[in-house]
Amino acid sequence: MAVRLLKVSSVATAVFASSGFYLYSKNVDFNDLSIVRFGRAAATTAVISYDYLTTLRDVQYGTEEYWAVKSKVHSRSAERLRDLCCANRGTFIKVGQHLGALDYLLPEEYTNTLKVLHSRAPQSSMEEIRQVIREDLGKELSDLFIQFEEKPQGAASLAQVHKAVLPDGRTVAVKVQHPKVQRQSSKDIVVMEFLLQVVHWLFPDFAFMWLVEEAKKNMPLELDFLNEGRNAEKIAEMLKQFTFLKIPKIHWDLSTKRILTMDFAEGGQVNDREYMRKHSINVNEISRNLGKIYSEMIFVNGFVHCDPHPGNVLVRKCPESNKTEIVLLDHGLYQVLNQDFRLDYCRLWQSLIKGDLKGIERYSRRLGSGDLYPLFACVLTARSWTSVNTGISQTPVTQSEDVEIRTNAALYLPQISELLNRVPRQMLLLLKTNDLLRGIETILQTRASSSSFINMSRCCTRAIARHKRSKTKSRTRRLQISLSERWSLFQIDLYELVQWLRSSALARWVCYLLNCLPNTT
């Protein structure tokens, strides 16, 4: 037996050594091997699961000690998950970034830790970039561009962008996909699905399988840059009425599934308050216009850009007109909302703005929340149930309410998981988009402004009126609908004017004068 064991171990050692030598001689990156990536992910999952199982076992649930200990476990686990994403790169970083954007849905320890992944994306070497261009465009880099900056303008989980100059002198941005991502993505998703099923078996309350389902559906779309180019042109046409919005023009002759060439756009990130101050850009105007763009996409068009993190939203002063502009980048991920969903979503937001509890319950249930509709309303708005009861447009956001929401995200994680598994898949990316936009408003310190609700109200009113007109053939009925729509929009305009007067310097000056008048009573 010992002899047999010795022979088997000798053969195994020889095979392992020869395999290692072969891989080394071929300059294979061990990080690219599926077995290495799976092993790393499995080990991290095991360590995180063991930490939760053992650390919380002897602490009484619900006590202050329990929540303090659980917060520490959350922090350790989030750091391990971040390190795994950085090591495995590609799809792992993309999913990690998605998790980091889910403020108010996941514990704060996770979202704060995973947010750094937006600045920790890998870079491909210049030789790898040349190879992708050679394979896809059939020419050498020097034959296509008279200038090509080797240092990328930015690197993301799936690609990186280089500034270049065409032979005719135009400056362009060339987005080149990391060469290994395409091959690894499908295997990575299988690994994630298996490990999440194991975690769900260990912790029945953990129900985040929707993450893998979304990755399965969206990753092939995000890896097809021709699809991204088509999305860019589609949304530019849909929102052409907004002169402050700029979508870079696509150069189709220099674009493939792995390469996207577009006009180069300069500007500061939308969360860079110092850039805006330096260039005399009004943060309230930016916040208001961003709200207009997304309200139009969500409520009117049902075609929604679902990755508005600060790196994809630039602000600038137009060189010709000196007017403030928003530049929207990265059009790989869009959500198409079906009509019934979009109209229910419109009516739900109208109910939330007014504090119509019957409407909130009715349309939340129609959107799949069931008996969890109060939690759904709080998750959707990132407001407390008290604010929802009053009407979210009537109660300003406070720091204490933000703290309450974040605390509840940890307390009600099982219920939030159940809710996210109930609602339509379309809702998941909308929730992510809402959180990203709220994050931008928080940084710009414009979240307490009523402008976002006013924009939503206008778009919901227009969308519902347009739908009603399409359902009737009676000219009289269409006229009634149009008049009702105009009256509603006039009321919204009047409300906006009142809000502006209340906050204006003129109103404060008038109040000051009235206070200075002698009291004659």
Coordinates of C-alpha atoms in Angstrom, one line a residue:
M1 CA 0.0 0.0 0.0
A2 CA 2.8 2.4 0.9
V3 CA 4.6 1.5 -2.3
R4 CA 1.5 2.2 -4.4
L5 CA 0.9 5.5 -2.5
L6 CA 4.5 6.5 -3.2
K7 CA 4.2 5.7 -6.9
V8 CA 0.9 7.7 -7.2
S9 CA 2.4 10.6 -5.4
S10 CA 5.5 10.5 -7.5
V11 CA 3.5 10.5 -10.7
A12 CA 1.3 13.3 -9.4
T13 CA 4.3 15.3 -8.5
A14 CA 5.9 14.8 -11.9
V15 CA 2.6 15.7 -13.7
F16 CA 2.2 18.8 -11.5
A17 CA 5.8 19.9 -12.0
S18 CA 5.8 19.3 -15.8
S19 CA 2.4 21.2 -16.1
G20 CA 3.9 24.1 -14.1
F21 CA 7.0 24.2 -16.3
Y22 CA 4.9 24.1 -19.4
L23 CA 2.6 26.9 -18.3
Y24 CA 5.7 28.9 -17.2
S25 CA 7.4 28.4 -20.6
K26 CA 4.2 29.6 -22.4
N27 CA 4.1 32.7 -20.2
V28 CA 0.6 31.8 -19.0
D29 CA -0.7 34.1 -16.3
F30 CA -1.9 31.8 -13.4
N31 CA -4.6 34.4 -12.7
D32 CA -6.2 33.5 -16.0
L33 CA -6.6 29.8 -15.2
S34 CA -10.2 28.8 -14.4
I35 CA -9.1 26.4 -11.6
V36 CA -7.1 29.2 -9.9
R37 CA -10.0 31.7 -10.2
F38 CA -12.5 29.2 -8.9
G39 CA -10.2 28.1 -6.0
R40 CA -9.7 31.7 -5.0
A41 CA -13.5 32.4 -5.1
A42 CA -14.3 29.2 -3.2
A43 CA -11.7 29.9 -0.5
T44 CA -13.0 33.5 0.0
T45 CA -16.6 32.2 0.2
A46 CA -15.7 29.6 2.7
V47 CA -13.8 32.0 4.9
I48 CA -16.6 34.6 4.8
S49 CA -19.3 31.9 5.6
Y50 CA -17.2 30.4 8.4
D51 CA -16.7 33.9 9.9
Y52 CA -20.5 34.6 10.0
L53 CA -21.3 31.1 11.3
T54 CA -18.8 31.1 14.2
T55 CA -18.6 34.7 15.2
L56 CA -22.4 35.3 15.6
R57 CA -23.2 31.8 17.1
D58 CA -22.6 32.7 20.7
V59 CA -24.0 36.3 20.6
Q60 CA -27.6 36.9 21.5
Y61 CA -29.6 38.1 18.5
G62 CA -31.0 41.7 18.8
T63 CA -28.7 43.0 21.5
E64 CA -26.3 45.9 21.0
E65 CA -23.4 43.5 21.2
Y66 CA -24.9 41.4 18.4
W67 CA -25.2 44.4 16.0
A68 CA -21.7 45.6 16.9
V69 CA -20.1 42.2 16.3
K70 CA -22.1 41.8 13.1
S71 CA -20.9 45.1 11.8
K72 CA -17.3 44.0 12.3
V73 CA -18.0 40.7 10.4
H74 CA -19.6 42.8 7.6
S75 CA -16.5 44.9 7.4
R76 CA -14.1 41.9 7.3
S77 CA -16.2 40.1 4.8
A78 CA -16.5 43.2 2.5
E79 CA -12.8 43.6 2.5
R80 CA -12.3 39.9 1.6
L81 CA -14.9 40.3 -1.2
R82 CA -13.1 43.4 -2.5
D83 CA -9.7 41.6 -2.5
L84 CA -11.3 38.7 -4.4
C85 CA -12.7 41.1 -7.0
C86 CA -9.4 42.8 -7.5
A87 CA -7.6 39.4 -7.8
N88 CA -10.0 37.8 -10.3
R89 CA -10.7 41.1 -12.1
G90 CA -13.1 41.3 -15.1
T91 CA -16.6 40.0 -14.3
F92 CA -15.8 39.9 -10.6
I93 CA -15.0 43.6 -10.5
K94 CA -18.1 44.4 -12.6
V95 CA -20.4 42.5 -10.1
G96 CA -18.5 44.1 -7.2
Q97 CA -19.1 47.6 -8.6
H98 CA -22.8 46.7 -9.0
L99 CA -23.0 45.7 -5.3
G100 CA -21.1 48.9 -4.2
A101 CA -23.8 51.0 -5.9
L102 CA -26.7 49.4 -3.9
D103 CA -26.8 52.0 -1.2
Y104 CA -29.8 51.5 1.2
L105 CA -30.1 47.9 -0.1
L106 CA -27.0 46.4 1.4
P107 CA -25.3 47.1 4.7
E108 CA -23.1 50.2 4.7
E109 CA -20.0 48.2 5.4
Y110 CA -20.3 46.4 2.0
T111 CA -21.2 49.4 -0.1
N112 CA -18.5 51.7 1.3
T113 CA -15.8 49.1 0.9
L114 CA -16.8 48.0 -2.6
K115 CA -17.2 51.5 -4.0
V116 CA -13.4 51.7 -4.4
L117 CA -13.6 49.1 -7.2
H118 CA -14.4 51.9 -9.6
S119 CA -10.8 53.1 -9.2
R120 CA -9.2 49.6 -8.9
A121 CA -10.0 48.3 -12.4
P122 CA -7.1 46.4 -14.1
Q123 CA -5.1 47.8 -17.1
S124 CA -4.2 45.9 -20.2
S125 CA -0.6 46.3 -21.5
M126 CA 0.0 48.4 -24.7
E127 CA 1.0 45.2 -26.5
E128 CA -2.4 43.6 -25.7
I129 CA -4.1 46.8 -26.9
R130 CA -2.2 46.7 -30.2
Q131 CA -3.1 43.0 -30.6
V132 CA -6.8 43.6 -30.2
I133 CA -6.7 46.4 -32.7
R134 CA -4.7 44.3 -35.1
E135 CA -7.1 41.4 -34.8
D136 CA -10.4 43.4 -35.1
L137 CA -9.5 46.2 -37.4
G138 CA -6.9 44.4 -39.6
K139 CA -4.3 47.2 -39.4
E140 CA -1.5 48.4 -37.2
L141 CA -2.1 51.1 -34.7
S142 CA 0.1 53.5 -36.6
D143 CA -1.9 53.0 -39.8
L144 CA -5.1 54.1 -38.1
F145 CA -4.0 57.0 -35.9
I146 CA -1.4 59.7 -36.2
Q147 CA -1.3 59.9 -32.4
F148 CA -2.3 57.3 -29.7
E149 CA -1.7 58.0 -26.0
E150 CA -0.3 54.9 -24.3
K151 CA -1.5 55.9 -20.9
P152 CA -5.3 55.2 -20.8
Q153 CA -7.7 58.0 -19.9
G154 CA -9.5 55.5 -17.7
A155 CA -9.6 51.8 -17.1
A156 CA -12.9 49.9 -16.2
S157 CA -13.6 46.3 -15.4
L158 CA -14.2 45.3 -19.0
A159 CA -12.2 47.8 -21.1
Q160 CA -10.0 50.9 -21.1
V161 CA -10.1 54.2 -23.0
H162 CA -7.2 55.8 -24.9
K163 CA -7.1 59.3 -26.4
A164 CA -6.1 59.3 -30.1
V165 CA -5.9 61.6 -33.2
L166 CA -7.2 60.5 -36.6
P167 CA -5.4 61.4 -39.8
D168 CA -7.8 64.2 -40.5
G169 CA -6.9 65.8 -37.1
R170 CA -10.1 64.9 -35.2
T171 CA -9.5 63.8 -31.6
V172 CA -11.3 60.6 -30.6
A173 CA -11.6 58.2 -27.6
V174 CA -10.8 54.6 -28.4
K175 CA -12.4 52.1 -26.0
V176 CA -10.6 48.7 -26.2
Q177 CA -11.9 45.6 -24.4
H178 CA -9.5 43.7 -22.1
P179 CA -8.5 40.7 -24.3
K180 CA -9.2 38.0 -21.7
V181 CA -12.6 39.2 -20.4
Q182 CA -14.7 37.7 -23.2
R183 CA -13.3 34.2 -22.6
Q184 CA -13.5 34.4 -18.8
S185 CA -16.9 36.0 -18.3
S186 CA -19.2 33.0 -18.9
K187 CA -17.0 30.7 -16.7
D188 CA -16.9 33.4 -13.9
I189 CA -20.7 33.6 -13.9
V190 CA -21.0 29.8 -13.5
V191 CA -18.6 30.0 -10.6
M192 CA -20.6 32.8 -8.9
E193 CA -23.9 31.0 -9.4
F194 CA -22.5 27.8 -7.8
L195 CA -21.0 29.6 -4.8
L196 CA -24.1 31.7 -4.2
Q197 CA -26.2 28.5 -4.2
V198 CA -23.8 27.1 -1.6
V199 CA -24.2 30.3 0.5
H200 CA -28.0 30.2 0.2
W201 CA -27.9 26.6 1.4
L202 CA -25.8 27.6 4.5
F203 CA -27.8 30.8 5.1
P204 CA -31.5 30.4 3.9
D205 CA -32.1 34.1 4.5
F206 CA -29.5 35.0 1.9
A207 CA -31.3 35.3 -1.4
F208 CA -29.2 37.2 -3.9
M209 CA -29.4 34.8 -6.8
W210 CA -30.9 37.7 -8.8
L211 CA -27.3 39.1 -9.1
V212 CA -26.3 36.1 -11.2
E213 CA -29.4 36.2 -13.3
E214 CA -28.8 39.8 -14.1
A215 CA -25.1 39.2 -14.9
K216 CA -26.1 36.3 -17.2
K217 CA -28.4 38.6 -19.1
N218 CA -26.4 41.8 -19.2
M219 CA -22.8 40.7 -19.5
P220 CA -23.0 39.6 -23.2
L221 CA -24.7 42.9 -24.0
E222 CA -22.0 44.9 -22.2
L223 CA -19.3 43.0 -24.0
D224 CA -20.7 43.9 -27.4
F225 CA -19.4 47.4 -28.2
L226 CA -21.5 47.6 -31.4
N227 CA -24.6 47.3 -29.2
E228 CA -23.2 50.1 -27.0
G229 CA -22.8 52.3 -30.1
R230 CA -26.4 51.6 -31.2
N231 CA -27.6 52.5 -27.7
A232 CA -25.7 55.8 -27.8
E233 CA -27.3 56.8 -31.1
K234 CA -30.7 55.7 -30.0
I235 CA -30.7 57.7 -26.7
A236 CA -29.2 60.8 -28.5
E237 CA -32.2 60.8 -30.8
M238 CA -34.7 60.2 -28.0
L239 CA -33.3 63.1 -25.9
K240 CA -32.4 65.5 -28.7
Q241 CA -34.7 68.2 -27.1
F242 CA -32.2 68.6 -24.3
T243 CA -29.5 70.8 -25.8
F244 CA -27.5 70.6 -22.6
L245 CA -27.0 66.8 -23.1
K246 CA -24.1 65.6 -25.2
I247 CA -23.6 62.0 -26.5
P248 CA -20.2 61.5 -28.2
K249 CA -20.6 60.6 -32.0
I250 CA -19.7 57.0 -32.9
H251 CA -17.1 56.3 -35.6
W252 CA -18.5 53.1 -37.1
D253 CA -15.6 52.5 -39.5
L254 CA -13.3 52.1 -36.4
S255 CA -15.6 50.1 -34.2
T256 CA -16.1 46.4 -33.7
K257 CA -17.5 44.2 -30.9
R258 CA -14.3 44.8 -28.9
I259 CA -13.4 48.3 -30.0
L260 CA -15.6 51.5 -29.9
T261 CA -14.2 54.7 -31.3
M262 CA -16.1 57.9 -30.6
D263 CA -15.5 61.7 -30.4
F264 CA -13.4 62.6 -27.4
A265 CA -15.2 64.6 -24.7
E266 CA -13.4 66.5 -22.0
G267 CA -14.9 67.5 -18.7
G268 CA -14.9 66.9 -15.0
Q269 CA -16.7 64.1 -13.2
V270 CA -20.2 64.9 -12.0
N271 CA -19.1 64.4 -8.3
D272 CA -16.2 66.8 -8.6
R273 CA -17.4 69.9 -6.8
E274 CA -14.0 71.5 -7.0
Y275 CA -13.9 71.2 -10.8
M276 CA -17.4 72.8 -10.9
R277 CA -16.4 75.7 -8.6
K278 CA -13.3 76.3 -10.7
H279 CA -15.3 76.4 -14.0
S280 CA -18.3 78.3 -12.5
I281 CA -20.7 75.4 -13.0
N282 CA -23.9 75.6 -10.9
V283 CA -24.3 72.3 -9.0
N284 CA -28.1 72.9 -8.7
E285 CA -28.4 73.3 -12.4
I286 CA -26.4 70.0 -13.0
S287 CA -28.6 68.1 -10.5
R288 CA -31.8 69.5 -12.0
N289 CA -30.7 68.7 -15.6
L290 CA -29.6 65.2 -14.6
G291 CA -33.0 64.6 -13.1
K292 CA -34.7 65.8 -16.3
I293 CA -32.6 63.4 -18.4
Y294 CA -33.4 60.3 -16.2
S295 CA -37.0 61.2 -15.6
E296 CA -37.5 61.4 -19.4
M297 CA -35.7 58.1 -19.9
I298 CA -37.6 56.2 -17.2
F299 CA -41.1 57.5 -17.3
V300 CA -41.6 58.7 -20.9
N301 CA -39.3 56.6 -23.1
G302 CA -38.8 53.5 -21.1
F303 CA -35.2 53.2 -22.3
V304 CA -32.9 53.8 -19.3
H305 CA -29.1 54.2 -19.1
C306 CA -28.3 52.0 -16.1
D307 CA -24.7 52.9 -15.2
P308 CA -24.7 56.6 -14.2
H309 CA -21.7 56.3 -11.8
P310 CA -19.6 59.5 -11.7
G311 CA -17.0 58.3 -14.2
N312 CA -19.7 58.0 -16.9
V313 CA -21.3 61.4 -16.3
L314 CA -19.1 64.4 -17.2
V315 CA -19.9 68.1 -16.8
R316 CA -18.3 71.0 -18.7
K317 CA -18.7 74.4 -20.2
C318 CA -19.3 74.3 -23.9
P319 CA -16.3 76.0 -25.6
E320 CA -18.6 77.7 -28.2
S321 CA -21.6 78.8 -26.2
N322 CA -20.1 78.8 -22.7
K323 CA -23.3 77.0 -21.5
T324 CA -23.1 74.1 -19.0
E325 CA -23.4 70.6 -20.6
I326 CA -23.7 67.1 -19.3
V327 CA -21.8 64.4 -21.3
L328 CA -23.2 60.9 -20.9
L329 CA -20.7 58.0 -21.5
D330 CA -20.7 54.2 -21.5
H331 CA -24.0 53.1 -23.1
G332 CA -23.4 49.4 -22.8
L333 CA -26.1 48.7 -20.3
Y334 CA -29.7 49.9 -20.9
Q335 CA -33.0 48.7 -19.4
V336 CA -36.0 48.5 -21.7
L337 CA -39.2 48.9 -19.7
N338 CA -42.4 47.3 -21.0
Q339 CA -45.4 49.7 -21.2
D340 CA -47.5 48.2 -18.3
F341 CA -44.5 48.2 -16.0
R342 CA -43.6 51.8 -16.9
L343 CA -47.1 53.1 -16.4
D344 CA -47.5 51.3 -13.0
Y345 CA -44.1 52.8 -12.1
C346 CA -45.3 56.3 -13.1
R347 CA -48.5 56.0 -11.0
L348 CA -46.5 54.6 -8.0
W349 CA -44.2 57.6 -8.1
Q350 CA -47.1 60.0 -8.3
S351 CA -48.6 58.3 -5.3
L352 CA -45.3 58.5 -3.4
I353 CA -44.9 62.2 -4.2
K354 CA -48.5 63.0 -3.0
G355 CA -48.4 60.6 0.0
D356 CA -51.4 58.6 -1.4
L357 CA -51.1 55.4 0.7
K358 CA -53.8 53.6 -1.2
G359 CA -52.0 54.3 -4.5
I360 CA -48.7 53.3 -3.0
E361 CA -50.1 49.9 -1.9
R362 CA -52.0 49.3 -5.1
Y363 CA -49.1 50.0 -7.5
S364 CA -46.4 48.5 -5.3
R365 CA -48.4 45.2 -5.3
R366 CA -48.8 45.4 -9.1
L367 CA -45.0 45.7 -9.3
G368 CA -44.6 42.5 -7.4
S369 CA -43.9 43.6 -3.8
G370 CA -46.8 41.8 -2.3
D371 CA -47.2 42.4 1.5
L372 CA -43.7 44.0 1.5
Y373 CA -45.1 47.1 -0.1
P374 CA -44.1 49.4 2.8
L375 CA -40.5 48.1 2.6
F376 CA -40.6 48.5 -1.2
A377 CA -41.7 52.1 -0.9
C378 CA -38.8 52.8 1.5
V379 CA -36.2 51.0 -0.7
L380 CA -37.4 52.8 -3.8
T381 CA -37.3 56.3 -2.3
A382 CA -34.5 55.8 0.3
R383 CA -36.9 57.5 2.8
S384 CA -38.4 56.4 6.1
W385 CA -42.0 55.1 6.2
T386 CA -42.9 58.3 8.2
S387 CA -41.8 60.4 5.2
V388 CA -43.6 58.1 2.7
N389 CA -46.8 58.5 4.8
T390 CA -46.5 62.3 4.7
G391 CA -45.5 62.5 1.0
I392 CA -41.8 62.5 0.1
S393 CA -42.1 65.9 -1.7
Q394 CA -43.4 67.5 1.5
T395 CA -40.6 66.3 3.9
P396 CA -37.0 67.3 3.3
V397 CA -34.2 64.7 3.6
T398 CA -32.4 64.9 7.0
Q399 CA -29.2 63.4 8.1
S400 CA -30.9 61.5 10.9
E401 CA -33.3 59.9 8.4
D402 CA -30.3 58.8 6.2
V403 CA -28.8 57.1 9.3
E404 CA -32.1 55.4 10.0
I405 CA -32.4 54.1 6.5
R406 CA -28.8 52.7 6.5
T407 CA -29.4 51.1 9.9
N408 CA -32.6 49.5 8.6
A409 CA -30.8 48.1 5.6
A410 CA -28.8 45.9 7.9
L411 CA -31.7 45.0 10.1
Y412 CA -34.0 44.0 7.3
L413 CA -31.5 42.4 5.0
P414 CA -33.5 39.1 4.8
Q415 CA -36.7 40.9 3.9
I416 CA -34.8 43.1 1.3
S417 CA -33.4 39.9 -0.2
E418 CA -36.9 38.4 -0.5
L419 CA -38.3 41.6 -2.0
L420 CA -35.5 41.8 -4.6
N421 CA -36.3 38.2 -5.6
R422 CA -40.0 39.1 -5.9
V423 CA -40.0 42.2 -8.1
P424 CA -39.7 42.1 -11.9
R425 CA -36.1 41.9 -13.2
Q426 CA -36.6 45.3 -14.8
M427 CA -36.8 46.8 -11.3
L428 CA -33.4 45.7 -10.2
L429 CA -31.4 47.9 -12.6
L430 CA -33.8 50.8 -11.9
L431 CA -33.0 50.4 -8.2
K432 CA -29.3 50.5 -9.0
T433 CA -29.8 53.6 -11.1
N434 CA -31.8 55.3 -8.4
D435 CA -29.0 54.7 -5.9
L436 CA -26.3 55.9 -8.2
L437 CA -28.3 59.1 -8.9
R438 CA -29.0 59.6 -5.1
G439 CA -25.3 59.2 -4.5
I440 CA -24.5 62.0 -6.9
E441 CA -27.1 64.3 -5.4
T442 CA -25.7 63.5 -1.9
I443 CA -22.2 64.5 -3.0
L444 CA -23.5 67.7 -4.7
Q445 CA -25.5 68.4 -1.6
T446 CA -28.7 68.9 -3.7
R447 CA -30.7 65.9 -2.4
A448 CA -33.0 68.0 -0.3
S449 CA -34.0 69.9 -3.4
S450 CA -37.6 69.5 -4.7
S451 CA -36.5 69.8 -8.3
S452 CA -36.2 66.0 -8.8
F453 CA -39.8 65.4 -7.7
I454 CA -41.0 68.3 -9.9
N455 CA -39.2 66.7 -12.9
M456 CA -40.7 63.3 -12.1
S457 CA -44.2 64.7 -11.7
R458 CA -44.0 66.4 -15.1
C459 CA -42.8 63.3 -16.9
C460 CA -45.3 61.0 -15.2
T461 CA -48.1 63.3 -16.1
R462 CA -47.0 63.5 -19.8
A463 CA -46.5 59.7 -20.0
I464 CA -49.9 58.8 -18.6
A465 CA -51.7 61.4 -20.8
R466 CA -49.9 60.1 -23.9
H467 CA -50.9 56.5 -23.0
K468 CA -54.6 57.6 -22.5
R469 CA -54.6 59.4 -25.8
S470 CA -53.3 56.3 -27.6
K471 CA -56.2 54.2 -26.2
T472 CA -59.1 56.4 -27.5
K473 CA -60.3 57.2 -30.9
S474 CA -62.7 60.0 -29.8
R475 CA -61.4 63.5 -30.6
T476 CA -63.5 64.9 -27.8
R477 CA -61.9 62.5 -25.3
R478 CA -58.4 63.3 -26.6
L479 CA -59.1 67.0 -26.2
Q480 CA -60.3 66.4 -22.6
I481 CA -57.1 64.4 -21.9
S482 CA -54.9 67.1 -23.4
L483 CA -56.6 69.9 -21.4
S484 CA -56.3 67.9 -18.2
E485 CA -52.6 67.3 -18.9
R486 CA -52.0 71.0 -19.5
W487 CA -53.8 71.9 -16.3
S488 CA -51.8 69.4 -14.3
L489 CA -48.5 70.7 -15.9
F490 CA -49.6 74.3 -15.1
Q491 CA -50.2 73.3 -11.5
I492 CA -46.7 71.8 -11.4
D493 CA -45.2 75.0 -12.9
L494 CA -47.0 77.1 -10.3
Y495 CA -45.8 74.9 -7.5
E496 CA -42.2 75.2 -8.9
L497 CA -42.6 79.0 -9.0
V498 CA -43.8 79.1 -5.4
Q499 CA -40.8 76.9 -4.3
W500 CA -38.4 79.2 -6.2
L501 CA -39.9 82.4 -4.7
R502 CA -39.7 80.9 -1.2
S503 CA -36.0 80.2 -1.6
S504 CA -35.0 83.3 -3.6
A505 CA -33.0 86.2 -2.3
L506 CA -36.0 88.5 -3.2
A507 CA -38.3 86.6 -0.9
R508 CA -35.8 86.7 2.0
W509 CA -35.4 90.5 1.3
V510 CA -39.1 91.1 1.4
C511 CA -39.4 89.1 4.7
Y512 CA -36.6 91.1 6.2
L513 CA -38.3 94.4 5.2
L514 CA -41.6 93.2 6.7
N515 CA -39.9 92.3 10.0
C516 CA -38.3 95.8 10.1
L517 CA -41.6 97.6 9.8
P518 CA -42.8 99.2 13.1
N519 CA -45.5 97.2 14.9
T520 CA -48.6 99.4 14.9
T521 CA -50.8 97.1 16.9

